[in-house]
Tab-separated table of C-alpha atoms in Angstrom:
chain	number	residue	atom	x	y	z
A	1	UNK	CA	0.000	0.000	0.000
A	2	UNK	CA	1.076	3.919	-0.932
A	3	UNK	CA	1.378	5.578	2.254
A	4	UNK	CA	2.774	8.831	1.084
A	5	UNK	CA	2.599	11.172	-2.153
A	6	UNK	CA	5.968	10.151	-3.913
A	7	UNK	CA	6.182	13.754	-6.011
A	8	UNK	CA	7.844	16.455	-3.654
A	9	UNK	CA	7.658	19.197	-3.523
A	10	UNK	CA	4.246	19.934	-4.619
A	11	UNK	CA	2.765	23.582	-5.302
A	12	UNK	CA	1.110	25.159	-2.092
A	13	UNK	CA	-2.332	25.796	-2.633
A	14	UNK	CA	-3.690	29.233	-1.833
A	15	UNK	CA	-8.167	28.717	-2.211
A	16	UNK	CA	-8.183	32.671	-1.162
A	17	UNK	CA	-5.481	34.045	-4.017
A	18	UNK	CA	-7.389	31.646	-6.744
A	19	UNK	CA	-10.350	32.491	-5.831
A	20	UNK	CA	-9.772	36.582	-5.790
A	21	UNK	CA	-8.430	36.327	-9.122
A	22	UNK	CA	-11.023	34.502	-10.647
A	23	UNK	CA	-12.875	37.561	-9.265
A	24	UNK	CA	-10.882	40.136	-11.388
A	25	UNK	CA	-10.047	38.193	-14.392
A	26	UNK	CA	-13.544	36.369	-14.927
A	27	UNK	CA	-15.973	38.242	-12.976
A	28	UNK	CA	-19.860	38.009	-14.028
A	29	UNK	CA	-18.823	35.900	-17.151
A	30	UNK	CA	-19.380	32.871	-15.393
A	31	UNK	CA	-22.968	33.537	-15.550
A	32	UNK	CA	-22.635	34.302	-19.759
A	33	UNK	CA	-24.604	31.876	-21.785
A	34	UNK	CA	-21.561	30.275	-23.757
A	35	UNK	CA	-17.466	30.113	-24.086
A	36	UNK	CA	-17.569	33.481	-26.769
A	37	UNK	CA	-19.707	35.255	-24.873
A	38	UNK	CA	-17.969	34.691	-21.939
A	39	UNK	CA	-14.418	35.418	-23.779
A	40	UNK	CA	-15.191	39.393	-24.400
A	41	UNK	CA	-15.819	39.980	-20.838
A	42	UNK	CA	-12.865	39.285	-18.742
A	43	UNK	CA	-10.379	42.045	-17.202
A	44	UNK	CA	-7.706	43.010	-19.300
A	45	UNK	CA	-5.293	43.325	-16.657
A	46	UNK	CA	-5.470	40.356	-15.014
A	47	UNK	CA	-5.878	38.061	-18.769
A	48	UNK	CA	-2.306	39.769	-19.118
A	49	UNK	CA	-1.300	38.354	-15.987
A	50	UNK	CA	-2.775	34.850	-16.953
A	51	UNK	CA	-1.109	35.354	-20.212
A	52	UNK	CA	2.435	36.270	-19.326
A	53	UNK	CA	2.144	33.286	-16.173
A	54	UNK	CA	1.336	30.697	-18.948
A	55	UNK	CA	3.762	31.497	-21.909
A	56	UNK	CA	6.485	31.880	-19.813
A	57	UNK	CA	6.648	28.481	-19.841
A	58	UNK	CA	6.906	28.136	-23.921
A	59	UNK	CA	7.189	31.568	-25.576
A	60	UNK	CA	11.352	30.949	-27.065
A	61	UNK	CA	11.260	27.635	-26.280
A	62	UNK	CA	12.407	25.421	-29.420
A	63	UNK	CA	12.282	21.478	-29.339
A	64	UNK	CA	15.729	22.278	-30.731
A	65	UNK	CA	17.145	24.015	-27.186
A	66	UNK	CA	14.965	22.403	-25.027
A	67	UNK	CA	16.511	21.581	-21.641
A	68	UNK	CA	15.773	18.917	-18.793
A	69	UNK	CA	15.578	22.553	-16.535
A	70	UNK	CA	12.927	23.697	-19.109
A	71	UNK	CA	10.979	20.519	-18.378
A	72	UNK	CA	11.896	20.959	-14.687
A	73	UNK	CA	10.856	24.188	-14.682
A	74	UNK	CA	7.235	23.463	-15.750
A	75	UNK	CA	7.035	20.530	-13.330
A	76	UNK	CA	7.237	22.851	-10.702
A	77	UNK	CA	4.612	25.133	-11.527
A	78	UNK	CA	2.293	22.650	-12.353
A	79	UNK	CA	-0.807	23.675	-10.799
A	80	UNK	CA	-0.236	27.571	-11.937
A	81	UNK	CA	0.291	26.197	-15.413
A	82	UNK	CA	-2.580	24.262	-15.626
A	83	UNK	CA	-5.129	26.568	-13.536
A	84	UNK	CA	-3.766	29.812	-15.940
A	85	UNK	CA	-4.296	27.475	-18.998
A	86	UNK	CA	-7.606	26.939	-18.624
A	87	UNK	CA	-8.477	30.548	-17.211
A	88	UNK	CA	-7.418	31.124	-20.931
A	89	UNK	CA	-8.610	28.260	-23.099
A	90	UNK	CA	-11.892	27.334	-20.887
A	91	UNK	CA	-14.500	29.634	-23.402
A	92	UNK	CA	-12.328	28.589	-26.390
A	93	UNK	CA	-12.884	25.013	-25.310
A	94	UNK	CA	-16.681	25.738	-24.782
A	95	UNK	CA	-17.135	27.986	-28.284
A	96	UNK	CA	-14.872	25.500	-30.302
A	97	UNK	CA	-15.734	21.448	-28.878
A	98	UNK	CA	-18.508	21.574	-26.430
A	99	UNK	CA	-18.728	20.919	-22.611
A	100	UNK	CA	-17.029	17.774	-22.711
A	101	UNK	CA	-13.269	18.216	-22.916
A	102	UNK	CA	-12.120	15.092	-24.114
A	103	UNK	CA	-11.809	12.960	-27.382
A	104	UNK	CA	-13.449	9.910	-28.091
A	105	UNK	CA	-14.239	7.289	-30.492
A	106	UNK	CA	-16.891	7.234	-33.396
A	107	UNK	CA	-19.039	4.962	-35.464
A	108	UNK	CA	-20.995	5.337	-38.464
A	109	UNK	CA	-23.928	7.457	-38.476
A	110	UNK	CA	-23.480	8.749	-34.877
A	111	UNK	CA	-23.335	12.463	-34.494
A	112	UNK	CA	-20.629	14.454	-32.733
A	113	UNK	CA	-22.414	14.654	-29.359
A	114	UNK	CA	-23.594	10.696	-29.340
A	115	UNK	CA	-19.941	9.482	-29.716
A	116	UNK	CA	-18.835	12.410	-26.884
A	117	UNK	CA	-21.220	10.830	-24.696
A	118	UNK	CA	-21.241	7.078	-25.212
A	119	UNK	CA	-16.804	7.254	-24.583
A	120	UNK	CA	-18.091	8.577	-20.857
A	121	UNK	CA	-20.801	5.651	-20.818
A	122	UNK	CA	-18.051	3.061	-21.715
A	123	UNK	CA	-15.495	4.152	-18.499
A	124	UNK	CA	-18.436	4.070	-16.538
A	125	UNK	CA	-19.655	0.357	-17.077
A	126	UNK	CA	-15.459	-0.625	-17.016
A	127	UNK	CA	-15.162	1.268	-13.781
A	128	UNK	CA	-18.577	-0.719	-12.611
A	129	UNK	CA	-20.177	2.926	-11.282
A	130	UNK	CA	-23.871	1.733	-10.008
A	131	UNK	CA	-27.179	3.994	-8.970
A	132	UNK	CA	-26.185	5.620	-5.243
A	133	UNK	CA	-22.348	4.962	-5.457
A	134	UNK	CA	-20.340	7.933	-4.432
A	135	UNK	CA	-17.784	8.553	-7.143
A	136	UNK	CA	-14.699	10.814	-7.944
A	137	UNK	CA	-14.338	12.707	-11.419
A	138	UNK	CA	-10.492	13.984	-10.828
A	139	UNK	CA	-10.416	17.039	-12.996
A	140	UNK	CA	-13.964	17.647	-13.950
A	141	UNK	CA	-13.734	20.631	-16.202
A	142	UNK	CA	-16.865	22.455	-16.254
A	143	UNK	CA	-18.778	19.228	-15.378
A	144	UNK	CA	-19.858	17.907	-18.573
A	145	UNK	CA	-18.832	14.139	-18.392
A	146	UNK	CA	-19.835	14.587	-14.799
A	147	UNK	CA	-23.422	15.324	-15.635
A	148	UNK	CA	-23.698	12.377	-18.658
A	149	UNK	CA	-22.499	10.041	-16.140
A	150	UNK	CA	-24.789	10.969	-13.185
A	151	UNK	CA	-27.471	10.827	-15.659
A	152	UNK	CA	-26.092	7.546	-16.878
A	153	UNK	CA	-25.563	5.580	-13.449
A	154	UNK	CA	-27.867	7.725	-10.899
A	155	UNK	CA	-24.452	7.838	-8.807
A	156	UNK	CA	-23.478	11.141	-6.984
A	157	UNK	CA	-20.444	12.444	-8.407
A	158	UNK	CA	-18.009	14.918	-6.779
A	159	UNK	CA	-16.071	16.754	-8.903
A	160	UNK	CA	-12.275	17.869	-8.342
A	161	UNK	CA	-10.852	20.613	-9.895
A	162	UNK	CA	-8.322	23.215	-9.459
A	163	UNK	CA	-9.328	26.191	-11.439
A	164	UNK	CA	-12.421	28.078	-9.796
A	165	UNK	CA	-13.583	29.873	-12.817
A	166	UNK	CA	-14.198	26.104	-14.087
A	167	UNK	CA	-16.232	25.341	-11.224
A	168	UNK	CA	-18.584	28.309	-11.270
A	169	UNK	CA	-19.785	26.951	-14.706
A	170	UNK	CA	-19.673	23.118	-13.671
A	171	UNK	CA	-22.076	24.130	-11.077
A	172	UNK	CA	-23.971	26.735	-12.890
A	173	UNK	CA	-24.869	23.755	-15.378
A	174	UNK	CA	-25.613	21.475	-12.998
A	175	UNK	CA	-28.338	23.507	-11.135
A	176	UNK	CA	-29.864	24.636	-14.909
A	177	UNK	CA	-30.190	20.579	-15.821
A	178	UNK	CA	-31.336	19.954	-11.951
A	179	UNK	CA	-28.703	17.916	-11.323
A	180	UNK	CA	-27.371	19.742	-7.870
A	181	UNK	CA	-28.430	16.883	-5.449
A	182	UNK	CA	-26.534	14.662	-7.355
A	183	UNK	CA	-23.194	16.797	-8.155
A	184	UNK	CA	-21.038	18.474	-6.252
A	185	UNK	CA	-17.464	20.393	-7.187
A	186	UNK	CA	-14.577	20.347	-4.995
A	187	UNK	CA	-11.791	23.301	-5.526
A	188	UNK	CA	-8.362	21.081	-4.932
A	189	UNK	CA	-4.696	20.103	-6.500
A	190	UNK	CA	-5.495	16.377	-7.437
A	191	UNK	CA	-2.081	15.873	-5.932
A	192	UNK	CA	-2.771	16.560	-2.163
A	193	UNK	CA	-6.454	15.963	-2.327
A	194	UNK	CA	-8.458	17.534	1.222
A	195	UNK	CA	-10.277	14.261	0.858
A	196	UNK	CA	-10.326	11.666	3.897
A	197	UNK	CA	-8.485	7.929	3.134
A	198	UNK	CA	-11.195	5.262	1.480
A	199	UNK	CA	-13.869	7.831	0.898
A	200	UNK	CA	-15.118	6.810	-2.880
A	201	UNK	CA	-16.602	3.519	-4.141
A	202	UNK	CA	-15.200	4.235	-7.347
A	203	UNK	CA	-12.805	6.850	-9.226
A	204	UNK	CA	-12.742	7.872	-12.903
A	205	UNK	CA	-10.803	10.096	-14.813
A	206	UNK	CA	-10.818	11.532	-18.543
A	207	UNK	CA	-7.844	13.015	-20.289
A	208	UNK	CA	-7.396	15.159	-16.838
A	209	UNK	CA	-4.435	13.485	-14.824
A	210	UNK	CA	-1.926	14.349	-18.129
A	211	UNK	CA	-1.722	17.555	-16.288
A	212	UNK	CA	-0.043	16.304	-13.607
A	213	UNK	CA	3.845	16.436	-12.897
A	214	UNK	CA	3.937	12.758	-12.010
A	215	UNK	CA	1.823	10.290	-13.131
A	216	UNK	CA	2.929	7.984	-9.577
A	217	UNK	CA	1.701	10.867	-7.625
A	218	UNK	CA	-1.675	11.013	-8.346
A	219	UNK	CA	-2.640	7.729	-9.207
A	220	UNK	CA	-1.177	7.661	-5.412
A	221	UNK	CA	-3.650	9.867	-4.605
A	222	UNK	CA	-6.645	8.764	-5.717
A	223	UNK	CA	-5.751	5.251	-4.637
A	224	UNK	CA	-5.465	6.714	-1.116
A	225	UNK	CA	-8.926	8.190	-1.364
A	226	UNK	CA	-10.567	4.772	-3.173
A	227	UNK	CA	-12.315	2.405	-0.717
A	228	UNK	CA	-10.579	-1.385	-0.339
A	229	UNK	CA	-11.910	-2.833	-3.209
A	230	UNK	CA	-13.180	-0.083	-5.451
A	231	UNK	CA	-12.359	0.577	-8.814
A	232	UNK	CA	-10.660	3.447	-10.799
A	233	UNK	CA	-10.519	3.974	-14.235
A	234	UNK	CA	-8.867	6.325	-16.739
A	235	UNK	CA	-8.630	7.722	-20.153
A	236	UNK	CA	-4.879	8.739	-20.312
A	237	UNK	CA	-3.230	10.957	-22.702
A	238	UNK	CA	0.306	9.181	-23.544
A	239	UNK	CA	3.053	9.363	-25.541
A	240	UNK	CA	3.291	5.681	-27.128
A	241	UNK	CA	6.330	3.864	-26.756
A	242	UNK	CA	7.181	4.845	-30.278
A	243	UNK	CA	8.009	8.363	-29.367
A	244	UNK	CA	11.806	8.556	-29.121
A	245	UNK	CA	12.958	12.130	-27.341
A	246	UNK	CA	16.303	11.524	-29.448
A	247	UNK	CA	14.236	12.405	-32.521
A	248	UNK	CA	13.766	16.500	-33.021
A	249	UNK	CA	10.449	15.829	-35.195
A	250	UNK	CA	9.333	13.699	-32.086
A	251	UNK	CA	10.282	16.446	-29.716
A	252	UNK	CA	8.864	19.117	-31.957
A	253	UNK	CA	4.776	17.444	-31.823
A	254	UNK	CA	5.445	16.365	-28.089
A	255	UNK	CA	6.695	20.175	-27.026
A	256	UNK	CA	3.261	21.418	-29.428
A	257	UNK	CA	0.873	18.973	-27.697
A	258	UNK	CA	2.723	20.433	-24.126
A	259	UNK	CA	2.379	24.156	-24.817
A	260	UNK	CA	-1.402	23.734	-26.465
A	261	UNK	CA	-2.830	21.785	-23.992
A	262	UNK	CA	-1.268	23.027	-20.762
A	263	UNK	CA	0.802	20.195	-20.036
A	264	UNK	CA	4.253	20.145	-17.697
A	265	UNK	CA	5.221	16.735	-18.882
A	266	UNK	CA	3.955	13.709	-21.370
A	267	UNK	CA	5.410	10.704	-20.837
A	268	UNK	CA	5.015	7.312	-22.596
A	269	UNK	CA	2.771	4.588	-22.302
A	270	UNK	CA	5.486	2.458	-20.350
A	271	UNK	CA	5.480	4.811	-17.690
A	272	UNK	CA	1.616	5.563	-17.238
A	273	UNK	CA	1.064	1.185	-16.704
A	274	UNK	CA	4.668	1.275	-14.213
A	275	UNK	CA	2.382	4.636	-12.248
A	276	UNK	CA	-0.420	2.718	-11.536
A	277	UNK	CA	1.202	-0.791	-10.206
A	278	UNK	CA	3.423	1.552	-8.291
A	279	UNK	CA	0.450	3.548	-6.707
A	280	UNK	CA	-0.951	0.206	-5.341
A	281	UNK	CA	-3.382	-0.682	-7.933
A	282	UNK	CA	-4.388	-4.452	-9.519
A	283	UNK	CA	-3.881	-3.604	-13.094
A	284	UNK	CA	-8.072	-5.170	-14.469
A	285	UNK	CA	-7.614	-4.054	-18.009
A	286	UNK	CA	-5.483	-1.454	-20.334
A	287	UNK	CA	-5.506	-0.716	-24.049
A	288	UNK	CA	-4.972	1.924	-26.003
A	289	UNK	CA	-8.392	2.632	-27.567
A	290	UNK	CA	-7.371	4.559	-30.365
A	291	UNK	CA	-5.306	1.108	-32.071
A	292	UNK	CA	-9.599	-0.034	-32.593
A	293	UNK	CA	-9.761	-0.692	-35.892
A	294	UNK	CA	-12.480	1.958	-36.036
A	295	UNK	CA	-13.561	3.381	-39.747
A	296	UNK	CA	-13.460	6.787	-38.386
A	297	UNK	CA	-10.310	8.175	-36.666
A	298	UNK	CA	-10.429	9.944	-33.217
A	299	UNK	CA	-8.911	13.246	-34.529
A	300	UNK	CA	-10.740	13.774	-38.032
A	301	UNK	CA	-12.636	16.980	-35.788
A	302	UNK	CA	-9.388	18.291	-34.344
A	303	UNK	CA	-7.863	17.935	-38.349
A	304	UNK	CA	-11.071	19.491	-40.089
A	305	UNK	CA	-11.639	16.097	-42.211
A	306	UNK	CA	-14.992	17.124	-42.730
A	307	UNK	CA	-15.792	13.701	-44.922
A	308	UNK	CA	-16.245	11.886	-41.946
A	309	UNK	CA	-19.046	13.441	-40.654
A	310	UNK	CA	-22.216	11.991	-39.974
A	311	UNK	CA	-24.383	14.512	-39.567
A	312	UNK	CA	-25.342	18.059	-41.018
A	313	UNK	CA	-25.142	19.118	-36.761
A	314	UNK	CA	-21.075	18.173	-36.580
A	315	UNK	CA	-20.303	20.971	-39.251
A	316	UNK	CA	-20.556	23.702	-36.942
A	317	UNK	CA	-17.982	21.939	-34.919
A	318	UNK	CA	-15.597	20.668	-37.283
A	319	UNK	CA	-15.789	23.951	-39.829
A	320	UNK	CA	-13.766	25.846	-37.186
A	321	UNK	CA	-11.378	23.449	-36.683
A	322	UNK	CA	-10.175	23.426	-40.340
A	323	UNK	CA	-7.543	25.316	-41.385
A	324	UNK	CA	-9.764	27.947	-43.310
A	325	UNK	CA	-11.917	27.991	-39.968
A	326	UNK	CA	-8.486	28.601	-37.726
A	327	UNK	CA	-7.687	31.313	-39.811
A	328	UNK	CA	-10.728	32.801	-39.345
A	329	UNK	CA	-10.440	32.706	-35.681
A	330	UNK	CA	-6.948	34.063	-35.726
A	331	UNK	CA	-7.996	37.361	-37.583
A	332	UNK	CA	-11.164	37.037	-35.900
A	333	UNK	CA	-10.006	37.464	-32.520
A	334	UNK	CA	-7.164	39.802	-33.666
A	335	UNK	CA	-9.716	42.280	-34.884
A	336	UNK	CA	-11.653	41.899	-31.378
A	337	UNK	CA	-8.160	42.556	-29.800
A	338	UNK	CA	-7.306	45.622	-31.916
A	339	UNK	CA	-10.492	47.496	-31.324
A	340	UNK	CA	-10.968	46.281	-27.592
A	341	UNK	CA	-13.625	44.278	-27.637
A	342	UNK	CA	-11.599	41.155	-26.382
A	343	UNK	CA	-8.507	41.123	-23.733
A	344	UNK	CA	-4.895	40.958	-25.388
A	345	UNK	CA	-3.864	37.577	-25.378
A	346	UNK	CA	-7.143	36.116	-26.642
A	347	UNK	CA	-5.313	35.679	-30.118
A	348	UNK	CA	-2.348	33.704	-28.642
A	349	UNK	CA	-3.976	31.650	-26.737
A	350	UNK	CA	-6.402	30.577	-30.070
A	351	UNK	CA	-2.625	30.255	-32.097
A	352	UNK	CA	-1.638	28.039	-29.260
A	353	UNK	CA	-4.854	25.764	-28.813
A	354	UNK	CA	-4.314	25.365	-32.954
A	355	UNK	CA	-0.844	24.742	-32.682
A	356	UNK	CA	-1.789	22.091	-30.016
A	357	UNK	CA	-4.334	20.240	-32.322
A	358	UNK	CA	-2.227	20.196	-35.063
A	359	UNK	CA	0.378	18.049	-32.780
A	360	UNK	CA	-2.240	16.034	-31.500
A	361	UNK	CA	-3.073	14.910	-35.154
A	362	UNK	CA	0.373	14.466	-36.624
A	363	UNK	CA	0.949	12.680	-33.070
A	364	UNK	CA	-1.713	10.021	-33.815
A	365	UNK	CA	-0.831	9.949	-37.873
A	366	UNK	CA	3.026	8.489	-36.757
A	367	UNK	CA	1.853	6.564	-34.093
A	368	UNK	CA	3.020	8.682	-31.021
A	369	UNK	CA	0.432	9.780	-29.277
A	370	UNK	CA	-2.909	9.024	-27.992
A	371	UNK	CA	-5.913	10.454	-25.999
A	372	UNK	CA	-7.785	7.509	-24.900
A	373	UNK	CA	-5.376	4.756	-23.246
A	374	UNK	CA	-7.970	3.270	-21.328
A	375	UNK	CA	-5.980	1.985	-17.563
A	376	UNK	CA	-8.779	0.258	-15.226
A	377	UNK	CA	-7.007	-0.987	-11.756
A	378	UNK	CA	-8.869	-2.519	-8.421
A	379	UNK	CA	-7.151	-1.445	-5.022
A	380	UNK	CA	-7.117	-4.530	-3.210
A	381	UNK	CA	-10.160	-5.142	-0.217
A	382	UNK	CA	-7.375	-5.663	1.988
């Protein structure tokens, strides 16, 4: 059994600064109707700060030059790197994909939404999550799987997540769908949870524990906060064990996928399956999901392949996410920018989510990357 967190030191947390700067930066757009109408009203002062705390972190850094310190040096900041990410890509995400940040798998004739929502169904019946179990999403976003799944099972699921703008909407959507007696969202670094030992029957979690600095660490965690016996399942993003750091075109999409998707540190497949046996878990099942030999491939949104859709509804999605629709976004939100209608910073934080997708998708077309390697371990009843 794990009796300590193995990552040291961790970031201390500070609930009163986060919370006072969600405040400034977000204020009443928590309460806007959707991710662009909640983009053009944030402070510009402190966007600049979330800007210049992110990009610090990648702005002149080159797969070419990149250092162990640079690495290092996100590591550290991991919970400021992640919570500032998504205090800048959280309406993007919303305006661009939906309320469900995560990729999934498709079949033919299911619509965008369907295939979102039957991926969360699928961890749920591996993870075995039954009417009145109490369950953990670790790194909820703004609630979306959480609400499919409560629907889904009739569990009650408590959210984690460390970014408090993220939780004003997870729980703003969760009252509008009356879902608040069955939801609840917990402000917390997944890598010192607040949460007593054994308190779950069951744990999920869905492209969220990437962020973390060490994969041992919180799989540690959330094995500490499992009950003897329960189960917890996750969709991991990993770098396959094809990905060779020696190789500057394999640095080059892993450093893109980092700096788009507010990641410290990918690591391979090898070392996500050696995290969880370390943490304490009974390995029950892993595969990487996206090797299916599905007709469809997980990133045709992400790359704009508009052939594969299958319905009329998915081309509002996948039209921005073509090139011709990224370009309109980047003069788009340039032109918002120059006349000051949205915050500097909106525009490099669009470049950056694009650059991001566009590793993700040569990641997956040479076999280096994937979204969805599925991990499902028991903690043992004694």
């Amino acid at each position: 059994m794990v009796a300590t967190n193995p990552v040291a030191p961790l970031e201390k947390e500070d609930h009163q600064r986060d919370a006072a700067f969600m405040k400034a930066m977000h204020g009443k757009s928590t309460q806007a109707a959707g991710g662009f109408a909640a983009m053009l009203s944030k402070d510009k002062e402190a966007k600049k700060l979330a800007v210049d705390e992110y990009f610090k972190h990648f702005d002149n850094k080159r797969a070419e030059t990149e250092t162990d310190a640079d690495r290092e040096a996100r590591t550290k900041e991991y919970a400021t790197l992640t919570r500032h990410y998504y205090n800048l890509a959280t309406d993007l995400y919303e305006y661009g994909w939906g309320q469900s940040f995560h990729f999934c798998r498709y079949s033919v004739g299911e619509s965008f939404y369907q295939a979102i929502a039957r991926h969360e169904h699928y961890l749920a019946m591996k993870v075995g999550i039954q009417a009145g179990m109490k369950v953990l999403d670790v790194g909820c976003g703004i609630g979306g799987p959480a609400r499919e799944i409560a629907k889904f099972t009739d569990a009650h699921i408590t959210g984690l997540n460390n970014n408090d703008y993220q939780i004003e909407r997870a729980t703003r959507y969760a009252e509008s769908e009356g879902l608040s007696s069955q939801l609840k969202f917990v402000k917390g670094d997944f890598m010192q949870m607040s949460f007593p030992d054994n308190s779950f029957d069951a744990v999920y979690a869905i492209e969220a524990t990437v962020h973390a600095p060490k994969l041992e660490g919180v799989y540690s965690e959330i094995y500490r906060v499992l009950k003897p016996g329960g189960v917890f399942g996750v969709y991991e993003w990993l770098m396959t064990d094809n990905y060779d750091n020696n190789n500057l075109e394999h640095r080059d999409i892993r450093l893109a996928i980092e700096e788009g998707n507010g990641i410290s540190n990918m690591v391979p497949i090898s070392e996500g399956l050696d995290a969880m046996k370390k943490a304490g878990f009974e390995l029950m099942h892993h595969e990487d999901l996206a090797k299916r030999p599905d007709s469809i491939p997980w990133y045709w949104g992400i790359a704009g392949e508009t052939k594969y859709m299958q319905s009329y509804w998915d081309l509002f999605t996948v039209l921005r996410m073509t090139h011709t629709g990224r370009r309109a976004v980047h003069v788009f939100t340039g032109l918002l920018e120059t006349v000051g209608l949205a915050p500097k910073g909106t525009k490099k934080t669009a470049d950056a989510l694009a650059k991001g997708a566009d590793g993700l998708v040569a990641g997956a077309k040479k076999d280096l990357f994937t979204p969805m390697y599925l991990m499902v371990g028991r903690k043992p009843a004694n």
